[in-house]
Amino acid sequence: MSSSLNTRTDQYGGSIANRQRFLLETIDAIAAEIGGSKIGVRFSPFGRLYDFGVYEGEEETWMSMASALNERELAFVHLNYQPTILAAQTPPGFGA
């Protein structure tokens, strides 16, 4: 959802609605087959990946996503707070 990470220039990048499009289209397609009440999604909306920090419109992005998901009446939306995810180090000899 991050405008810092999603730099696409097609219908899946740019605006908030475009950055949300893939997930919402996927949910809608699955819901058409099995019903929204059997679908759950999980997000870390304010999590940080490596050195990507806060981006412009972050709160607006997630409030918009919450509204869009609420309209779909899913089984659940799980929000996880994970402030930073750093690159994992592979121990020497691992997998050798």
Short mmCIF file of C-alpha atoms in Angstrom, two decimals:
data_model
loop_
_atom_site.label_atom_id
_atom_site.label_comp_id
_atom_site.label_asym_id
_atom_site.label_seq_id
_atom_site.Cartn_x
_atom_site.Cartn_y
_atom_site.Cartn_z
CA MET A 1 0.00 0.00 0.00
CA SER A 2 2.99 2.28 0.47
CA SER A 3 3.55 4.94 -2.14
CA SER A 4 7.27 4.63 -1.30
CA LEU A 5 7.34 0.95 -2.27
CA ASN A 6 4.69 0.85 -4.97
CA THR A 7 6.08 2.98 -7.78
CA ARG A 8 4.02 1.39 -10.55
CA THR A 9 2.63 3.62 -13.26
CA ASP A 10 -0.26 1.38 -14.36
CA GLN A 11 -3.72 0.88 -12.84
CA TYR A 12 -2.12 -0.67 -9.72
CA GLY A 13 0.09 2.26 -8.77
CA GLY A 14 -0.07 5.95 -8.02
CA SER A 15 -3.29 6.89 -6.24
CA ILE A 16 -4.50 5.30 -3.02
CA ALA A 17 -7.36 3.61 -4.89
CA ASN A 18 -4.95 2.18 -7.46
CA ARG A 19 -2.54 0.87 -4.81
CA GLN A 20 -5.49 -0.89 -3.12
CA ARG A 21 -6.93 -2.22 -6.37
CA PHE A 22 -5.11 -5.59 -6.54
CA LEU A 23 -6.07 -6.63 -3.01
CA LEU A 24 -9.68 -5.52 -3.38
CA GLU A 25 -10.06 -7.18 -6.78
CA THR A 26 -8.64 -10.39 -5.32
CA ILE A 27 -10.99 -10.27 -2.33
CA ASP A 28 -13.97 -9.55 -4.58
CA ALA A 29 -13.13 -12.49 -6.87
CA ILE A 30 -12.78 -14.89 -3.94
CA ALA A 31 -15.94 -13.54 -2.29
CA ALA A 32 -17.86 -14.15 -5.53
CA GLU A 33 -16.92 -17.83 -5.25
CA ILE A 34 -17.16 -18.54 -1.51
CA GLY A 35 -18.68 -15.46 0.12
CA GLY A 36 -17.00 -12.65 2.02
CA SER A 37 -17.92 -14.13 5.40
CA LYS A 38 -15.27 -16.82 4.82
CA ILE A 39 -12.43 -14.39 4.08
CA GLY A 40 -9.97 -12.81 6.49
CA VAL A 41 -7.05 -10.49 5.84
CA ARG A 42 -4.04 -9.53 7.91
CA PHE A 43 -2.03 -6.31 7.73
CA SER A 44 0.77 -4.54 9.51
CA PRO A 45 -0.46 -1.09 8.50
CA PHE A 46 2.17 0.95 10.28
CA GLY A 47 4.96 -1.62 10.14
CA ARG A 48 8.32 -0.65 8.73
CA LEU A 49 10.24 -2.75 6.23
CA TYR A 50 14.01 -2.21 6.24
CA ASP A 51 14.64 1.53 5.86
CA PHE A 52 11.27 2.45 4.33
CA GLY A 53 9.65 4.82 6.76
CA VAL A 54 6.46 6.79 6.97
CA TYR A 55 5.09 7.86 3.60
CA GLU A 56 2.87 10.75 2.63
CA GLY A 57 -0.80 9.82 2.99
CA GLU A 58 -0.12 6.76 5.14
CA GLU A 59 -3.01 7.30 7.56
CA GLU A 60 -5.39 8.20 4.73
CA THR A 61 -4.33 5.03 2.87
CA TRP A 62 -5.16 2.75 5.78
CA MET A 63 -8.39 4.53 6.72
CA SER A 64 -9.52 4.14 3.11
CA MET A 65 -8.57 0.46 3.15
CA ALA A 66 -10.45 -0.10 6.41
CA SER A 67 -13.55 1.48 4.89
CA ALA A 68 -13.28 -0.60 1.70
CA LEU A 69 -12.86 -3.82 3.68
CA ASN A 70 -15.76 -2.95 5.99
CA GLU A 71 -18.04 -2.62 2.96
CA ARG A 72 -17.15 -6.19 1.99
CA GLU A 73 -18.28 -7.69 5.32
CA LEU A 74 -15.33 -10.05 5.69
CA ALA A 75 -15.00 -12.62 8.47
CA PHE A 76 -12.14 -10.64 10.02
CA VAL A 77 -9.41 -8.09 9.52
CA HIS A 78 -6.35 -8.75 11.68
CA LEU A 79 -4.12 -5.75 12.32
CA ASN A 80 -0.62 -6.44 13.54
CA TYR A 81 1.80 -3.89 14.94
CA GLN A 82 5.35 -4.74 13.96
CA PRO A 83 7.39 -1.55 14.00
CA THR A 84 10.47 -2.74 12.08
CA ILE A 85 11.46 -5.73 9.98
CA LEU A 86 15.17 -5.91 9.30
CA ALA A 87 17.05 -8.06 6.84
CA ALA A 88 17.65 -11.52 8.28
CA GLN A 89 21.20 -12.80 8.47
CA THR A 90 21.83 -16.37 7.34
CA PRO A 91 24.11 -18.17 9.78
CA PRO A 92 27.42 -19.41 8.31
CA GLY A 93 27.09 -22.99 7.06
CA PHE A 94 23.30 -22.92 7.15
CA GLY A 95 21.89 -25.16 4.45
CA ALA A 96 25.33 -26.44 3.43
#
